[in-house]
Amino acid sequence: MNDLVRQHTALSESDLEWLHLLVSEWQLLSDLSFADLVLWVPTRDGTRYVSVAQMRPNTGPTSYQDDMVGHLVPRGRRPLLDAALDEGRIVREGDPEWREEVPVRVESIPVRREGRVLGVIARNTNLLTVRTPSRLELTYLQSASDLAQMIAAGSFPFPGQQVDMDASPRVGDGLIRLDAEGVVQYASPNALSAYHRLGLASDLVGHHLGRTTDELAPARGPVDEAMVKLASGYAPRETEVEGSGGVIQLRAIPLKPKGVRIGSLVLLRDVTELRRRERELITKDATIREIHHRVKNNLQTVAALLRLQARRMDSEQGREALNEAVRRVGSIAIVHETLSQNLDERVEFDEIADRVLAMVAEISPGTIACRRTGRFGILDAEVATPLSMVLTEILQNALEHAFAPGEQGRVDVSVVRNGEPRKKRGDGPRSDARLLITVQDDGRGLPEGFDPRRGGNLGLQIVRTLVEGELGGGFNMVPAPVRGTRVVLDIPVEPQK
């Protein structure tokens, strides 16, 4: 719609925002009217109309099989559009049109903002299935007529009240029509069922909806005036009401077809099961976070026990082996600590990497500066846990073997995250996102004839196993261009969301 309006019309950005606000609401008008809606806006030179938006009803058959958005028609071809635009009134004159052997009643509703007519809504009703209307259908049509008059007068939609139609109740979910005093004139079967679930034992018609709703709410005692006013439809508002038997979502729409409130529409949806599932998910998330927290605590306990055992050992080699185990356990504990603070199984790995750098730097035999450049970004837990161990082992290996005691030096960790998801023929979506991690020191370098694929201590064996086996990536260790050693990791990851 933005492109069409800016390309073909002279409407301002504030006018365009008004049309967006209208389009966010007009599913309501379409469903109440049992009709298709097409929004036509006059072109910049005034000789044509361009259709910038279209809506089909959920409550009846469509009148348009084709997409009308983007169509241009010359002025004069559709007299009802001309009359509504020029006279600023709703036009219903004329005989039904026949489209593919289907009779269609066409009406035109001017869209007014601040006294100016911006465009015209063509309301097209498929008459093929017209029958004697029921009380529900009559209520729908009367409410649609009131809303159409409000659009023509510029009082609907309500400024600052843009609605998310995916989250708000719709006409078919449940509808209640109130008079000016907030007394129920009509309640659809779905609306009545929702109130019965709240605990209502009688019919709604003839009852004051605000006071009835307040009585069904769990809080007893003083009357909640805000709830009474909202459920009485005095202002355009949304809320949820929870009773002993369920939860309903309410949306109130005041009806002011001639500038004076004659009543209100209240749309409602039974969201009891939805809220129950949300509570279950919240409980599940809290349980998962608690599990990660307890795993972190247990790992820290294991690390403390290993540290105590190391202090009691006489063998220097055994003491060092236990200290290495302490650091490995600590790197895993850092990941679980981060996961215990998140709502999902994804972590911001940059914080983890910095903590691993700080932890490993404590064992440095000299004055070694550790620095990270680039961002790891957000990683899944199944990648973050082994990657934290890999990073720990590589850094630990560099600090232990690259520098002599008391020597100064530096270790740089650089990260590049690149690649985008793409489609692979026949296999659906596939991710090409990868982490390219380089750890480089300026130490003494690799021993003569060292083979990183086979040689090395336990730490390098762990790195090879985790990178190639668990992460499905590549690992290589080569001499740095000038001095020292360079370790390169190439790991596939999911693209960031």
GROMACS .gro file of C-alpha atoms in nm, residues 417-423 430-434 493-496:
model
   16
  417ARG     CA    1   3.034  -1.494   1.156
  418ASN     CA    2   2.921  -1.507   0.796
  419GLY     CA    3   2.683  -1.678   0.556
  420GLU     CA    4   2.307  -1.665   0.516
  421PRO     CA    5   2.038  -1.931   0.503
  422ARG     CA    6   1.960  -2.045   0.149
  423LYS     CA    7   1.750  -2.310  -0.020
  430ARG     CA    8   1.961  -2.500   0.454
  431SER     CA    9   2.196  -2.283   0.658
  432ASP     CA   10   2.535  -2.173   0.525
  433ALA     CA   11   2.608  -1.961   0.834
  434ARG     CA   12   2.951  -2.038   0.982
  493VAL     CA   13   2.592  -2.262   1.309
  494GLU     CA   14   2.229  -2.164   1.277
  495PRO     CA   15   2.167  -1.815   1.135
  496GLN     CA   16   2.087  -1.550   1.394
   0.00000   0.00000   0.00000
